[in-house]
Structure formats: structure tokens, C-alpha cells
Amino acid sequence: MSLASPTSLVRPRPPTNALAFLARFAPLIFLLLLMALFTFLAPRFLSSLNLFNVLRQVSIFGIVAVGMTFVILTRGIDLSIGALIALTGLVAAVVAKGGVTGRFELTSGGIGLAWYWAALAAILVGGIAGALQGVFVAKFTVPAFVVTLGGMTIFRGLALIIGNGGPISGFDENFGWFGRGMVGAVPVPVIVFLVVVVIAGVVLHSTRYGRSVYAIGSNPEAARLCGLNVNRTLISVYALTGLCSGLGGFLLASRLNSAEAVAGSQYELNVIAAVVIGGTSLYGGTGNIAGTVIGTLLIGVLLNGLVILNVSPYVQQLLIGAIIIGAVTFDILIKKYKR
Amino acid sequence: MIGSGSNARGAVSSGGVAPPDEAFLGVHDLTKNFFGVTVLDGVSLSLTAGKVHALLGENGAGKSTLINLLSGIHQPDGGTLRIDGQVVAFSGPTDAQRRGISTIHQEFSLFPTLTVAETLFAGRLPVNRIGLVDWRGIAAKTEAVMQQLGADIAPGRRVADLSIAEQQLVEIGRALTLKSRLIIMDEPTASLTPREVGRLKSVIRSLTAEGVAILFVSHRLEEVKELSDSFTVLRDGAVVARGEIADASIDDLVRWMVGRDLLEEGRHHAISTPGAIVLEVDNLSSRPRSARSAFVESISFAVRSGEIVGLAGLVGAGRTEIARLIFGADPIGSGSIRLNGHPFRPSGPGDAIAAGVALVPEDRKHQSLFPSLPISENFAAVGSVRPGPFGFLRRKAERLALQQFRDRLKLRAAGADAPIATLSGGNQQKVILARWLVLKPRLLIVDEPTRGVDIGAKLDLHHLLRELAADGVAILLISSDLPEILALSDRILTIRSGRLTGELAGREADEESLMRLMTLPKAAA
């Protein structure tokens, strides 16, 4: 029904009924319910120490989930991020330690380079790896699933080659600060996560680039006929996710004081789950960063709460899978019912 | 069921009981609400074997809802449906099909990756003795159906490779193979060329001769007048008039549909002296991508500022391809384009847009709309308002720009943040036009601008195009709707098989002369 009142076009219409409200805030409501449940079962869940713990745990895959949001908005997917985290972590480690030969010694001047070179190397390698995958997706129109599945194996293989199968451990204090340090009561990775979230949120919502990401995901052909550079944008979202993975790889190596080729395994599952639970559609064109943050927190709360409740790790896996499917199904049903 | 000559709402009682003895489908007092809004209010009609009944109304009048109820997609909230006098309730579309009601929707429900033959028999592929699909038999039956339609479409072709007109013929063929007793056709001719419409008409006549009832929905009233026996006009979900088509003039029908008198559509304004040449196309040829795709060859023409040039041709003649070459959407093979006197060779749509060219493509759903985004984003997709530093959007300015177009285009929308899908086809098209007009293009190319658009919006769009021309925009108009081309164009170019076959002054042209140039080889023209 198209109804017009003279001024209605410039005013956004608030959600008119409970269902619309529910559909819009379903992930948030779900998160709050879950927190209430855990608090009821184990009151120490709500302690500020534990909450910061949750935040620290989610910050690394949360950063990558932010990049993944861009990719999924364009109807894409990136399965390679876990492997890329391992690879870039090792790159950072090699740079910081001055090569694989010094793998277990504490660097003390001269041999390795400072933390910022290590971080820069990790982020750059991540960005380049992502961009290369983007080229195959955009220019050669290979399905993103295939490109990044291949990429996943290649990056994991490269990581094994670089680390020669073993870990590289023991970094200087400056390197370790990013993963383990605190600013007041707030862990450093959480601050990095927040900075990434804010920048990405602004870019996506308020810039021409963000608009083209949505447009391409919503209808690539129409986007092309609107003069948008579809290929360049597609390559850029994979590069962006690569950059985020590089940052994540550096932070993980820093937090664990060690980098190895098996790091970051199964990250892709948590990351994709966080984005999708947060309401970003795998069909592209719908979603936002706020949703991804909520999805990230939801997974973090879930992992943390189950540990606090002493649930067996075997059962945890099962529950997490069920809750991912349940949350997304609920979201879809609500949206369908609303219509 | 005699029609009321009155324009007044409710002049026809909706309580009239259809004679059940001869009707195949009797619809009595049908009501449907969506979220408390009554979209169909006590509609009655009866569909008789061997007769064509026209369902008329503007977009939003309730036609689609009625069709969805009759084809089992939705269930009514009140009223009854009778088949052969027996009260029925459909559990779903398949149930309705099983009971002999087949629907050809406006948005085709074809499977793009299947072949023509597979599409016709989807869901009921015949099998041979050992339970394998009988492909040879299917191919033969498909060929027979296509022959009946007068269409030359090989059974093994993939649906995705067919033109829109061909896809629609396949959809009609599917209804034929279902052996339906009632075929509902929602805008079946919207994307067909005159020749194909003629073919469809003969198909409809042969169907009715065999006793099939047809419910025919069309915005093209000449066709309605020619094809149907009786009619029902809906407005705001209720029947406002019905009767025998012979008793109603086209003017009557239009008046009942829109509830107001139409401006005399008439022919184009006497041409104002055209301005400078904006677009000059010289010997333009497309790059052949495959043996099958349309190949535009050695096209030369010019469009002046303030002029509307119509490009007429059958579907597949190369009209759209010409537009896409000028817009940079497809690569140019040879030849040259000059824009405002300067050589112009776009490497992509971005170049064309920067040079002041706008293209409203033919397929709104697949080439224009961003279905998941709100009206405001659909409007601003090309970048209506120049962004600030770092590409920061100026949303306030964008909203103001949209607000200006709302009045100028008579856009009817709930709000700028409403999903674009909530708008009717006509209002969607207005948003798309606004998207381009805000850039103040020097050359506007519109490809089938009023396809699937209700008659009120169509007039608004025609008015707008004339206004733009008067403001000095050069307009290239592509349309399968010959009355539209004739009503708007100062000059008309005809094209056939990728070549220009003629040029007529808008005032001299009529449908006959156009058709001749569109269908005959150049030598004979």
C-alpha cells in the first residue's frame, strides 16, 4: 500500500509493531537472555573481571568478523581467515625474532625488528593474500567458496613451511603488550577491537565506499549500470578481511607469546557464525557492523558461560552448533512472520 | 452482470450472484485482509468456459491479490470459490493447478538453468518402462507445444539464454501442457513485440475455441477491447464496474480504473526547434560476443537537445544493445560516438555517467533495483549528491534532493526508509528515474520506461519525459509499446536485426508504417 502524506518522505518511520521490533533486535534480545541465564546459573559470570575476559577472548575473531561482514555483504564468503591468522602470526614472529633460526630465544636488540615492523608485516601479508583471493573472485569469477577454500590450504601450508612445523615463541615485552597488556582495567586487544569496529562502522554506514558494498551485494548488475566499480570493490573487501586477519594474527601471536601453524584453526566457523547471527544475510546487501558485534559477543558469552558452568568441551561443541542454527532460524522465522 | 455506466464508487452491487450453471469458476463476495488492511472487499465475478474475461485496475487496485487467491497462493478471509458449482478451497498453488487453474504470473516462475523441455514438464517428467525420464518423448511434446504457440524455440535450449519474450512463451507453453480449464494471464503481453502479441492473440482464440476460460490482465486496453468478452474493473479492492466489453469504450474503462478523466493523451507537442546535437553515433557496431547474441551493425544517427527520438524494433532487434553501447555497458566493436561534439568512447558505465549520459534499463528488477535497500539508497545509488572528503555521504542533502523529486514525479511512498519492494512498479520506476535525473543528464536513454507500470504512473512518466525534453535534455526512447513511441517521439528510428531500416518524423508515423519498417528487410522498406 502506498500512502503519502506531504512530509512523510523525509521522516523515517519507526517500527510499528512488536514483531518488527523483535525482528530488528532479535540477536540483541537473544544475547541478553543468554547473559541472564548464565548469571542465574552462575552469578560470577556477571563479574567485571569475567566480562572483560569474555571481551578479550572475542576481540581477535571479532576483528576478523568485522572484515568478514564486508565480504558477506557482497554475497561472498572467506574461509581462509583461520589459516591466514596462522600465517600472518608466523610472519610477525619471524620478523620479530629475526628469522626462524632464533625461534626460541628472546630477542634482545640487533637480531629481530621492533614490534611495529612485525605488526606491519603481518597486516601487509594478510592484505596482499586477501587481495589476491579477491582478484580470483572478481576478475575470474571463481566462486568465493572455492577460492578461499583453496586459499585456506595454501596459507596453512605456507605457515607450516615458514615455521617448519613448530612454534616460534618468546617475544619482547613491547610485542607482548598488544595481546596481554591492559589500559586501566581494559585489555589492549579489546581496545584494538573497538577501534576497528568504530572505523568499519563509519566506513560502512557513512561513506560512498560503504554504500557501494551494499549496492553490489544487493544487485551486482544494477550496481555496474550505476557506474560503480564492482571488481575493484569486490577485491577490496577480500583485501580488507585479509588486513583484519593480519592484525588478528599479530594479536594472537602476541597474546600467546608464540606463533605456530595450527593457530587460528576453526576461526572461520566462529567468525562466519558471528556475522550471520548478527543478522548479515548470506544473500548479500543486508546487515551491519553493530549486528556483527552482537553476534561476536553472543558467541563469546556462550563459550565463556559453558566453561564457567563446567560443561564438558565435547558437549560445548554440540551446544554451540545447535545455538547457531537456532538463532539464525529464529531470525528468519521472525522476518517471515513479520511479512 | 451488466456494467454500470456510472463512474461513482460502488455503483455496482458486489452482491450479485453469478449464475452457477454455466460458469467454470464462480467467485462470490471474496475478501482478503493483510494486517488489518482490507485489500480485497467483497469481489464477485464468474469465469465461463470458452470466454475471455478481462480484469482491469491500476496497480494496487487488488488485481494481484485476486489472482493470488484464485491460483491458491493465498487463502481468502471471506467469500466462496466454486468450480462447476461446487465450493472449493485451495490448499496451495499445486492444488489449484490440479483442479484446472493455471496462472502465468507477471514475474516468471521459470527455472533459469533448466532447458525449455524440462521447464514445461517440471514436476511431472514422464518416464519410460524402466523408470527413467523419457527425454525423447519430452522433446517431441515440447516441439509440438512450441509449434502451437508459433514459437521457434528448441526444446534443449537453456531458459536463461532465452530473451524475455521467449521465456514468456515458454511459461505460456507450460500452462498449455497442464491442460488447464482456466488460464490466468497477468500482463502476458507486457514485454512482447506486436508480432508476438498477434501470435498470443491467436493462441488465446484457439484456447477459447477448445473451451478454456481465460482471465486476462493487461494495461493495454486496445488488446483488452479486442480480446475479451467481458470485464471487471477493480479499484481500491472493490469492483467498480463490470459488464460486456462491447458495451464499454476504452475511455469508460480508463475512467473507471483511475477514477478521474484522463488528459487527452494525443500526439506529441509540435516540435520545438531542436537544439544542438548532443549525441552523434557514426557507423557503430557491437563486438560479437558469440554467434547467437544480437549484433548491432553500422548504426548512424543523431539526437539533438530537446528532442525525443524513438527507437522502435522487435524484441531482439538490437535496440537495447545500441543503448548499452552508448552507455559503455558493452564494448564497442567499431565506429564512433560523439557527445556534445567531442569524441566519446566509454570504457564503462562510469565514463558515460561522468559525461552526462543516463540509462534507465529495460529490466527493472534485475538491472535497476537494489531490492534489499530502502528507497533513499536506491535513489542515491549513482551518487546523487557529491560526497564530502574521504567519500563521506551527505545524507541530509540527499534526502532533500529526493524530497524535491517526490513532488515533481508524484511519487507515492510511505517514507524514504521504506524498502523499495513496498512500492508499486510505477513508483519504483519513478525512484529509478529520479536516481538519474538528479544528475541532470544531457542525454537520457530510457529502455521500456513504462513496462509493468499502471496507467496513472505511465501518464506521469510520459509527462515527465516531455517536460525533460522541453528543458533541453536529449532523450532516446526505446519501447515495445508502439502507441507510446508514437505519442512521445519527435523522430522515430526503426531497427531490424541490428541495422537501421528507416526514420520517420513522429507526426507522419503510424503503427502500420512502423511495423513495416520493423519487420521488413531494408531493401524492401
Tab-separated table of C-alpha atoms in Angstrom, chain B residues 54-395:
chain	number	residue	atom	x	y	z
B	54	ALA	CA	-10.566	-9.028	-18.565
B	55	LEU	CA	-9.530	-7.963	-15.076
B	56	LEU	CA	-8.687	-4.285	-15.027
B	57	GLY	CA	-7.413	-1.862	-12.466
B	58	GLU	CA	-4.421	0.252	-11.606
B	59	ASN	CA	-1.506	-1.256	-9.733
B	60	GLY	CA	-2.562	-1.596	-6.124
B	61	ALA	CA	-6.231	-1.992	-7.032
B	62	GLY	CA	-6.195	-5.605	-5.829
B	63	LYS	CA	-5.719	-7.485	-9.095
B	64	SER	CA	-2.632	-9.335	-7.920
B	65	THR	CA	-4.309	-10.286	-4.652
B	66	LEU	CA	-7.324	-11.638	-6.502
B	67	ILE	CA	-5.054	-13.617	-8.817
B	68	ASN	CA	-3.148	-14.997	-5.859
B	69	LEU	CA	-6.411	-16.153	-4.282
B	70	LEU	CA	-7.599	-17.787	-7.493
B	71	SER	CA	-4.291	-19.554	-8.041
B	72	GLY	CA	-4.107	-20.859	-4.476
B	73	ILE	CA	-1.113	-18.799	-3.357
B	74	HIS	CA	-3.149	-17.079	-0.637
B	75	GLN	CA	-6.359	-18.150	1.051
B	76	PRO	CA	-9.331	-15.780	1.258
B	77	ASP	CA	-10.599	-14.419	4.591
B	78	GLY	CA	-14.194	-14.436	3.406
B	79	GLY	CA	-16.368	-15.409	0.455
B	80	THR	CA	-16.504	-18.543	-1.617
B	81	LEU	CA	-14.953	-20.056	-4.729
B	82	ARG	CA	-16.978	-22.556	-6.754
B	83	ILE	CA	-15.733	-24.818	-9.515
B	84	ASP	CA	-18.589	-26.232	-11.576
B	85	GLY	CA	-20.910	-25.146	-8.785
B	86	GLN	CA	-19.009	-26.991	-6.045
B	87	VAL	CA	-17.498	-24.923	-3.244
B	88	VAL	CA	-13.726	-25.376	-3.188
B	89	ALA	CA	-10.803	-24.201	-1.074
B	90	PHE	CA	-7.293	-24.477	-2.466
B	91	SER	CA	-4.591	-25.789	-0.179
B	92	GLY	CA	-1.896	-24.279	-2.390
B	93	PRO	CA	-0.851	-23.472	-5.970
B	94	THR	CA	-0.425	-27.141	-6.883
B	95	ASP	CA	-3.951	-27.856	-5.680
B	96	ALA	CA	-5.328	-25.075	-7.843
B	97	GLN	CA	-3.363	-26.392	-10.812
B	98	ARG	CA	-4.674	-29.882	-10.209
B	99	ARG	CA	-8.209	-28.506	-10.294
B	100	GLY	CA	-7.541	-26.922	-13.655
B	101	ILE	CA	-6.451	-23.380	-12.838
B	102	SER	CA	-3.095	-22.360	-14.224
B	103	THR	CA	-1.537	-18.955	-13.737
B	104	ILE	CA	1.064	-17.150	-15.788
B	105	HIS	CA	2.485	-14.627	-13.390
B	106	GLN	CA	3.976	-11.339	-14.372
B	107	GLU	CA	7.239	-12.278	-12.732
B	108	PHE	CA	8.041	-15.524	-14.470
B	109	SER	CA	8.448	-18.555	-12.278
B	110	LEU	CA	10.832	-20.251	-14.685
B	111	PHE	CA	13.923	-22.166	-13.679
B	112	PRO	CA	16.789	-20.374	-15.422
B	113	THR	CA	19.220	-23.289	-15.500
B	114	LEU	CA	16.762	-25.839	-16.889
B	115	THR	CA	16.063	-26.434	-20.541
B	116	VAL	CA	12.822	-25.456	-22.232
B	117	ALA	CA	11.622	-29.049	-22.254
B	118	GLU	CA	12.462	-29.583	-18.587
B	119	THR	CA	10.616	-26.405	-17.702
B	120	LEU	CA	7.450	-27.453	-19.482
B	121	PHE	CA	7.343	-30.758	-17.670
B	122	ALA	CA	8.941	-29.756	-14.373
B	123	GLY	CA	7.453	-31.722	-11.504
B	124	ARG	CA	5.873	-34.318	-13.760
B	125	LEU	CA	8.557	-35.584	-16.102
B	126	PRO	CA	7.170	-38.619	-17.943
B	127	VAL	CA	9.159	-41.817	-17.505
B	128	ASN	CA	9.634	-44.866	-19.672
B	129	ARG	CA	9.157	-48.504	-18.705
B	130	ILE	CA	12.237	-48.792	-16.509
B	131	GLY	CA	11.532	-45.563	-14.661
B	132	LEU	CA	13.997	-43.322	-16.457
B	133	VAL	CA	12.971	-39.960	-17.840
B	134	ASP	CA	11.647	-40.212	-21.362
B	135	TRP	CA	13.725	-37.410	-22.872
B	136	ARG	CA	12.886	-38.163	-26.472
B	137	GLY	CA	9.151	-38.053	-25.808
B	138	ILE	CA	9.518	-34.818	-23.862
B	139	ALA	CA	11.426	-33.159	-26.672
B	140	ALA	CA	8.769	-34.158	-29.176
B	141	LYS	CA	5.942	-32.902	-26.987
B	142	THR	CA	7.806	-29.666	-26.338
B	143	GLU	CA	8.244	-29.082	-30.032
B	144	ALA	CA	4.546	-29.675	-30.557
B	145	VAL	CA	3.619	-27.141	-27.884
B	146	MET	CA	6.039	-24.562	-29.271
B	147	GLN	CA	4.586	-25.084	-32.706
B	148	GLN	CA	1.115	-24.495	-31.340
B	149	LEU	CA	2.437	-21.194	-29.988
B	150	GLY	CA	4.095	-20.432	-33.294
B	151	ALA	CA	7.415	-20.130	-31.496
B	152	ASP	CA	10.700	-21.376	-32.822
B	153	ILE	CA	12.397	-22.380	-29.582
B	154	ALA	CA	14.425	-25.592	-29.479
B	155	PRO	CA	13.481	-27.887	-26.541
B	156	GLY	CA	17.102	-28.233	-25.466
B	157	ARG	CA	17.856	-24.543	-25.004
B	158	ARG	CA	18.542	-23.243	-21.553
B	159	VAL	CA	15.843	-20.878	-20.295
B	160	ALA	CA	18.483	-18.408	-19.089
B	161	ASP	CA	19.673	-17.985	-22.684
B	162	LEU	CA	16.225	-17.024	-23.978
B	163	SER	CA	15.005	-13.477	-24.431
B	164	ILE	CA	12.301	-12.201	-22.106
B	165	ALA	CA	9.680	-12.655	-24.827
B	166	GLU	CA	10.790	-16.218	-25.463
B	167	GLN	CA	10.795	-17.006	-21.750
B	168	GLN	CA	7.230	-15.832	-21.534
B	169	LEU	CA	6.215	-18.044	-24.421
B	170	VAL	CA	7.743	-20.979	-22.561
B	171	GLU	CA	5.701	-20.045	-19.498
B	172	ILE	CA	2.554	-19.968	-21.606
B	173	GLY	CA	3.584	-23.296	-23.087
B	174	ARG	CA	3.821	-24.709	-19.589
B	175	ALA	CA	0.236	-23.710	-18.886
B	176	LEU	CA	-0.796	-25.369	-22.148
B	177	THR	CA	0.817	-28.665	-21.185
B	178	LEU	CA	-1.067	-28.584	-17.869
B	179	LYS	CA	-4.323	-28.902	-19.789
B	180	SER	CA	-5.880	-26.192	-17.695
B	181	ARG	CA	-9.561	-25.255	-17.846
B	182	LEU	CA	-8.822	-21.717	-16.689
B	183	ILE	CA	-5.644	-19.864	-17.570
B	184	ILE	CA	-4.957	-16.668	-15.683
B	185	MET	CA	-2.617	-14.379	-17.598
B	186	ASP	CA	-1.137	-11.495	-15.645
B	187	GLU	CA	0.157	-8.914	-18.120
B	188	PRO	CA	1.114	-11.529	-20.689
B	189	THR	CA	1.836	-9.006	-23.410
B	190	ALA	CA	3.843	-6.515	-21.371
B	191	SER	CA	7.152	-7.484	-22.947
B	192	LEU	CA	6.032	-8.890	-26.272
B	193	THR	CA	6.513	-7.257	-29.640
B	194	PRO	CA	3.449	-6.588	-31.771
B	195	ARG	CA	4.106	-9.678	-33.815
B	196	GLU	CA	4.368	-11.825	-30.716
B	197	VAL	CA	1.233	-10.232	-29.311
B	198	GLY	CA	-0.524	-11.190	-32.518
B	199	ARG	CA	0.647	-14.745	-32.064
B	200	LEU	CA	-0.564	-14.749	-28.470
B	201	LYS	CA	-3.946	-13.484	-29.551
B	202	SER	CA	-4.369	-16.365	-31.944
B	203	VAL	CA	-3.246	-18.767	-29.235
B	204	ILE	CA	-5.854	-17.323	-26.878
B	205	ARG	CA	-8.515	-17.665	-29.538
B	206	SER	CA	-7.651	-21.290	-30.166
B	207	LEU	CA	-7.703	-21.958	-26.435
B	208	THR	CA	-11.163	-20.454	-26.008
B	209	ALA	CA	-12.358	-22.383	-29.042
B	210	GLU	CA	-11.406	-25.501	-27.117
B	211	GLY	CA	-13.456	-24.347	-24.142
B	212	VAL	CA	-10.733	-22.921	-21.905
B	213	ALA	CA	-11.690	-19.924	-19.793
B	214	ILE	CA	-9.179	-17.065	-19.738
B	215	LEU	CA	-8.739	-14.380	-17.105
B	216	PHE	CA	-6.745	-11.693	-18.833
B	217	VAL	CA	-4.978	-8.875	-17.032
B	218	SER	CA	-3.471	-6.133	-19.129
B	219	HIS	CA	-2.776	-2.454	-19.050
B	220	ARG	CA	-3.057	-2.307	-22.812
B	221	LEU	CA	-6.684	-1.504	-23.271
B	222	GLU	CA	-6.710	-1.876	-27.039
B	223	GLU	CA	-5.835	-5.526	-26.525
B	224	VAL	CA	-8.413	-5.911	-23.806
B	225	LYS	CA	-11.049	-4.469	-26.063
B	226	GLU	CA	-10.060	-6.738	-28.891
B	227	LEU	CA	-9.586	-9.974	-26.993
B	228	SER	CA	-12.061	-10.147	-24.173
B	229	ASP	CA	-15.757	-10.880	-23.960
B	230	SER	CA	-16.462	-9.351	-20.573
B	231	PHE	CA	-14.637	-7.324	-17.972
B	232	THR	CA	-14.364	-6.432	-14.305
B	233	VAL	CA	-12.736	-3.220	-13.100
B	234	LEU	CA	-11.250	-3.123	-9.610
B	235	ARG	CA	-10.398	-0.005	-7.701
B	236	ASP	CA	-9.150	0.035	-4.113
B	237	GLY	CA	-10.002	-3.619	-3.730
B	238	ALA	CA	-13.629	-3.409	-4.819
B	239	VAL	CA	-15.492	-3.919	-8.068
B	240	VAL	CA	-16.370	-0.533	-9.563
B	241	ALA	CA	-17.713	-1.729	-12.888
B	242	ARG	CA	-18.297	-4.868	-14.876
B	243	GLY	CA	-20.090	-5.944	-17.975
B	244	GLU	CA	-19.745	-6.939	-21.593
B	245	ILE	CA	-16.731	-5.412	-23.275
B	246	ALA	CA	-18.814	-4.403	-26.270
B	247	ASP	CA	-20.782	-2.006	-24.071
B	248	ALA	CA	-17.738	-0.141	-22.777
B	249	SER	CA	-15.397	2.217	-24.580
B	250	ILE	CA	-11.712	2.490	-23.770
B	251	ASP	CA	-12.398	5.889	-22.265
B	252	ASP	CA	-15.002	4.348	-19.973
B	253	LEU	CA	-12.545	1.669	-18.861
B	254	VAL	CA	-9.824	4.184	-18.150
B	255	ARG	CA	-12.201	6.403	-16.220
B	256	TRP	CA	-13.335	3.514	-14.033
B	257	MET	CA	-9.757	2.402	-13.446
B	258	VAL	CA	-8.246	5.714	-12.466
B	259	GLY	CA	-11.365	7.329	-11.093
B	260	ARG	CA	-10.642	10.514	-12.991
B	261	ASP	CA	-10.697	11.695	-16.555
B	262	LEU	CA	-7.520	11.267	-18.488
B	263	LEU	CA	-5.807	14.125	-20.129
B	264	GLU	CA	-6.106	13.741	-23.817
B	265	GLU	CA	-3.079	11.552	-24.484
B	266	GLY	CA	-2.818	12.851	-28.002
B	267	ARG	CA	0.223	13.129	-30.150
B	268	HIS	CA	3.394	14.890	-29.332
B	269	HIS	CA	3.565	18.650	-28.972
B	270	ALA	CA	4.547	20.393	-32.157
B	271	ILE	CA	8.256	20.073	-32.023
B	272	SER	CA	10.056	22.999	-30.602
B	273	THR	CA	13.105	23.912	-32.616
B	274	PRO	CA	15.608	21.293	-31.588
B	275	GLY	CA	18.890	22.477	-30.134
B	276	ALA	CA	22.456	21.447	-30.725
B	277	ILE	CA	23.383	17.867	-31.478
B	278	VAL	CA	24.054	16.048	-28.203
B	279	LEU	CA	24.608	12.504	-29.379
B	280	GLU	CA	26.080	11.547	-32.698
B	281	VAL	CA	26.530	7.880	-33.492
B	282	ASP	CA	28.569	7.050	-36.573
B	283	ASN	CA	28.798	3.575	-38.088
B	284	LEU	CA	28.575	1.984	-34.661
B	285	SER	CA	28.927	-1.776	-34.417
B	286	SER	CA	28.985	-4.019	-31.394
B	287	ARG	CA	31.666	-6.568	-30.738
B	288	PRO	CA	30.246	-10.014	-31.448
B	289	ARG	CA	30.439	-11.987	-28.235
B	290	SER	CA	29.012	-15.168	-29.623
B	291	ALA	CA	27.347	-16.287	-32.789
B	292	ARG	CA	23.937	-16.043	-31.201
B	293	SER	CA	23.890	-12.713	-29.413
B	294	ALA	CA	22.420	-9.743	-31.197
B	295	PHE	CA	24.890	-7.933	-33.335
B	296	VAL	CA	24.490	-4.235	-33.916
B	297	GLU	CA	25.976	-3.176	-37.206
B	298	SER	CA	26.831	0.159	-38.768
B	299	ILE	CA	24.301	2.270	-36.934
B	300	SER	CA	24.374	6.021	-37.528
B	301	PHE	CA	22.018	8.598	-36.067
B	302	ALA	CA	21.951	11.760	-34.009
B	303	VAL	CA	19.868	13.102	-31.136
B	304	ARG	CA	19.525	16.809	-30.523
B	305	SER	CA	18.970	18.675	-27.333
B	306	GLY	CA	15.253	18.935	-26.581
B	307	GLU	CA	14.375	16.085	-28.877
B	308	ILE	CA	12.774	12.735	-28.126
B	309	VAL	CA	13.970	10.114	-30.567
B	310	GLY	CA	12.108	6.823	-30.509
B	311	LEU	CA	13.915	3.596	-31.254
B	312	ALA	CA	11.398	1.039	-32.452
B	313	GLY	CA	12.047	-2.571	-33.254
B	314	LEU	CA	11.075	-6.067	-32.306
B	315	VAL	CA	12.462	-7.603	-29.156
B	316	GLY	CA	15.940	-8.859	-30.016
B	317	ALA	CA	16.370	-6.427	-32.911
B	318	GLY	CA	19.272	-4.743	-31.137
B	319	ARG	CA	17.549	-1.718	-29.561
B	320	THR	CA	18.826	-2.448	-26.073
B	321	GLU	CA	22.260	-3.312	-27.422
B	322	ILE	CA	22.562	0.142	-29.014
B	323	ALA	CA	21.689	1.761	-25.712
B	324	ARG	CA	24.235	-0.358	-23.883
B	325	LEU	CA	26.985	0.538	-26.363
B	326	ILE	CA	26.371	4.246	-25.897
B	327	PHE	CA	26.264	3.798	-22.130
B	328	GLY	CA	29.516	1.832	-22.045
B	329	ALA	CA	27.859	-1.266	-20.640
B	330	ASP	CA	29.055	-3.384	-23.575
B	331	PRO	CA	32.313	-2.984	-25.521
B	332	ILE	CA	32.192	-1.142	-28.833
B	333	GLY	CA	33.373	-3.116	-31.848
B	334	SER	CA	33.872	-0.367	-34.391
B	335	GLY	CA	32.529	3.044	-35.281
B	336	SER	CA	32.462	6.161	-33.163
B	337	ILE	CA	30.283	8.182	-30.841
B	338	ARG	CA	30.420	11.948	-30.348
B	339	LEU	CA	28.902	13.569	-27.303
B	340	ASN	CA	28.322	17.316	-27.417
B	341	GLY	CA	30.728	17.397	-30.338
B	342	HIS	CA	33.547	15.606	-28.558
B	343	PRO	CA	34.681	12.066	-29.375
B	344	PHE	CA	33.379	9.685	-26.743
B	345	ARG	CA	34.412	6.092	-26.164
B	346	PRO	CA	33.243	4.917	-22.740
B	347	SER	CA	35.167	2.079	-21.145
B	348	GLY	CA	32.337	1.509	-18.674
B	349	PRO	CA	29.094	2.986	-17.389
B	350	GLY	CA	31.114	5.202	-15.046
B	351	ASP	CA	32.579	7.063	-18.038
B	352	ALA	CA	29.175	7.552	-19.601
B	353	ILE	CA	27.694	8.843	-16.353
B	354	ALA	CA	30.574	11.267	-15.920
B	355	ALA	CA	29.912	12.524	-19.456
B	356	GLY	CA	26.257	13.228	-18.689
B	357	VAL	CA	24.631	10.083	-20.079
B	358	ALA	CA	21.942	8.256	-18.109
B	359	LEU	CA	20.379	4.885	-18.860
B	360	VAL	CA	17.172	3.537	-17.345
B	361	PRO	CA	17.492	-0.140	-18.297
B	362	GLU	CA	14.685	-2.351	-19.576
B	363	ASP	CA	14.595	-4.924	-16.777
B	364	ARG	CA	13.767	-3.023	-13.625
B	365	LYS	CA	14.074	-5.955	-11.262
B	366	HIS	CA	17.406	-7.257	-12.476
B	367	GLN	CA	19.140	-4.147	-13.754
B	368	SER	CA	17.843	-1.244	-11.695
B	369	LEU	CA	16.565	-2.126	-8.269
B	370	PHE	CA	18.513	-2.841	-5.115
B	371	PRO	CA	15.817	-4.976	-3.518
B	372	SER	CA	17.302	-5.173	-0.025
B	373	LEU	CA	17.874	-1.436	0.282
B	374	PRO	CA	15.461	1.366	1.192
B	375	ILE	CA	14.073	3.931	-1.216
B	376	SER	CA	16.635	6.523	-0.167
B	377	GLU	CA	19.569	4.248	-1.018
B	378	ASN	CA	18.015	3.194	-4.310
B	379	PHE	CA	17.661	6.849	-5.172
B	380	ALA	CA	21.230	7.751	-4.239
B	381	ALA	CA	22.961	4.684	-5.698
B	382	VAL	CA	24.699	6.552	-8.508
B	383	GLY	CA	25.895	9.161	-6.073
B	384	SER	CA	23.273	11.824	-6.469
B	385	VAL	CA	24.897	14.327	-4.192
B	386	ARG	CA	28.653	14.714	-4.388
B	387	PRO	CA	30.121	13.183	-1.217
B	388	GLY	CA	32.367	15.164	1.093
B	389	PRO	CA	36.034	14.452	1.834
B	390	PHE	CA	37.005	10.758	2.171
B	391	GLY	CA	33.769	9.845	0.414
B	392	PHE	CA	31.590	10.784	3.377
B	393	LEU	CA	27.964	10.839	2.360
B	394	ARG	CA	25.782	13.892	2.752
B	395	ARG	CA	22.575	12.222	3.751
